[in-house]
Amino acid sequence: MSGLKPRVLIVEDEPIIAMMLEEHLLDAGCEVAGTAQNLEKGLVLAGATEMDLAILDMILGSQPSFPVADILAARGIPFMFASGFGSNSLPEEHRGQLVLHKPFHYPDLVRSLRLALGSRFTLEASV
Amino acid sequence: MSGDTAFLDGGGEMAAAIRGYEWGATPLGPIGAWPVALKTAVGMMVNSRFPKCIVWGPELITIHNDAFRSILGDKPPALGRPFNEVWSEVWDEIAPIAAKALAGEATFIENFPLTINRYGHPEEAWFTFCYSPIRDESGRVLGMIDTVMETTGQMQAERNSRLLNTELAHRMKNTMAMIAAIASQTFRSAETLQQAQSVLSERIATLGEAHSLLTQSSWSSAPIQAVVEGALNPHRSGLGTLRVAGPPLQLPADQAMTLALAVNELATNAVKYGSLSVEAGEVAIGWTTGRPNSDDTFRFHWVESGGPRVTKPDRQGFGSRLVERVMAQTFHGEVELDYRPEGLRYVLATTMAHIAPRE
């Protein structure tokens, strides 16, 4: 697998934060598999995109992104939530998921990426 | 006859109703033959301005004062009827408290929640009340008196303020996350640390200005004119002319903040390289609207003229991505950024239906 870049899907309703995530992911040696700004697009991309990981903003507008998580879980694709709230706002079935706490910084992201991707990829990023 | 009911004197409309009621047909019997304890209690009750209600005998016959009518709402008249029938919808919850009073023990409960039906539909209400036993001269409990204050308004206000607090905490988190994202991208695309510092403080000040406008409307919306003027103000350098024109329109919070940031970027660029860098330069800023929530077009434009010859920058920084991508996404519309030699022309177009809070 070495040499291959992990492909990451971003589901984030705030475009300024999505842009930062894209930059951070590129810096960390990832590829951006796609960016969805709302639940509707998130559902489509979650079902159809080739990816190794997804980062989901927990709330999109006023809707939780859990339906997107359900699709990813069914496809066996790892994902993490990004949220300003704690992990206790997660429903039962996603309780164990990784949560990236907002506002987050580049090193937090890289740490979480390493945790989520495990040994499948080696990130070249320096923290 | 009036001698029999002199204990009701001064008791308002309910005293009159009690006086006129056919008590002979109830377990209480004719009013003149009521026990002294009942007469005294009823006399004190009808003369109280606190909502009060007496519940008498094993049949729990109800007698209440004027103030208690607000507790009953549009319920059928309660006078002379069993208390458990008047409050049948909550009887399971209050029966043990009534039983305790009738067994000789008073209970005081604050802000007790009950789902009652007094206006033809179930309603959440809260009450602070005391059920106290009423004894005769020999100490026997013959009934109880319910003294009650409704606290529904106060409880709802407390709940609203808790909700508002949660909402503010959420917005605060979002704002922090947004500032962190702006800072990160500002430093990344800046050429020097000094430049990053000044650009970042301008961007944060712009957000702050938009925040103040939104705070005036409890964060629901802000007038577009004020949003645009607020973002332009720090850039009114004296060189060039700014013209702002457009009909009144309320922008939802996220669009107000994004537009403010975009105007700040356009103005920064105009002061440095564009029409606001020379005396003869001009910027026409305006917008056109349509019927709310329709497919009519909303268009915002920024058109520069009279400035130095324009060339397209070779590098796309955070500022231009804010003006293009972030604006297009936040307004669910399309952006044209045209580096015409005679002056930059920027147009955002969307439908009026998209000038609405994010669902």
PDB file of C-alpha atoms in Angstrom, chain A residues 14-24, chain B residues 177-190 196 199-200 203 317-319 321-322 325-326:
ATOM      1  CA  GLU A  14     -19.542  25.463   6.505  1.00  0.00           C
ATOM      2  CA  PRO A  15     -17.546  26.107   3.297  1.00  0.00           C
ATOM      3  CA  ILE A  16     -14.754  28.001   5.091  1.00  0.00           C
ATOM      4  CA  ILE A  17     -14.156  25.016   7.360  1.00  0.00           C
ATOM      5  CA  ALA A  18     -14.421  22.592   4.430  1.00  0.00           C
ATOM      6  CA  MET A  19     -11.725  24.580   2.581  1.00  0.00           C
ATOM      7  CA  MET A  20      -9.433  24.431   5.593  1.00  0.00           C
ATOM      8  CA  LEU A  21      -9.996  20.680   5.867  1.00  0.00           C
ATOM      9  CA  GLU A  22      -9.129  20.241   2.199  1.00  0.00           C
ATOM     10  CA  GLU A  23      -5.859  22.144   2.640  1.00  0.00           C
ATOM     11  CA  HIS A  24      -5.007  20.236   5.803  1.00  0.00           C
TER      12      HIS A  24
ATOM     13  CA  ALA B 177     -14.337  27.060  14.468  1.00  0.00           C
ATOM     14  CA  MET B 178     -14.842  29.564  11.648  1.00  0.00           C
ATOM     15  CA  ILE B 179     -12.244  31.986  13.040  1.00  0.00           C
ATOM     16  CA  ALA B 180      -9.807  29.107  13.491  1.00  0.00           C
ATOM     17  CA  ALA B 181     -10.389  28.101   9.846  1.00  0.00           C
ATOM     18  CA  ILE B 182      -9.975  31.683   8.627  1.00  0.00           C
ATOM     19  CA  ALA B 183      -6.786  32.118  10.676  1.00  0.00           C
ATOM     20  CA  SER B 184      -5.318  28.888   9.384  1.00  0.00           C
ATOM     21  CA  GLN B 185      -5.965  29.836   5.757  1.00  0.00           C
ATOM     22  CA  THR B 186      -4.883  33.452   6.233  1.00  0.00           C
ATOM     23  CA  PHE B 187      -1.483  32.410   7.524  1.00  0.00           C
ATOM     24  CA  ARG B 188      -1.136  29.793   4.834  1.00  0.00           C
ATOM     25  CA  SER B 189      -1.648  32.193   1.926  1.00  0.00           C
ATOM     26  CA  ALA B 190       0.139  35.223   3.418  1.00  0.00           C
ATOM     27  CA  ALA B 196      -0.980  37.770   7.812  1.00  0.00           C
ATOM     28  CA  VAL B 199      -5.262  40.690   7.030  1.00  0.00           C
ATOM     29  CA  LEU B 200      -6.442  38.405   9.828  1.00  0.00           C
ATOM     30  CA  ARG B 203     -11.221  39.605   8.649  1.00  0.00           C
ATOM     31  CA  GLY B 317      -5.508  33.100  -2.303  1.00  0.00           C
ATOM     32  CA  PHE B 318      -8.032  32.619   0.460  1.00  0.00           C
ATOM     33  CA  GLY B 319      -9.611  35.991  -0.364  1.00  0.00           C
ATOM     34  CA  ARG B 321     -11.841  31.636  -2.785  1.00  0.00           C
ATOM     35  CA  LEU B 322     -13.997  33.394  -0.180  1.00  0.00           C
ATOM     36  CA  ARG B 325     -16.515  29.452  -3.761  1.00  0.00           C
ATOM     37  CA  VAL B 326     -17.741  30.375  -0.283  1.00  0.00           C
TER      38      VAL B 326
END
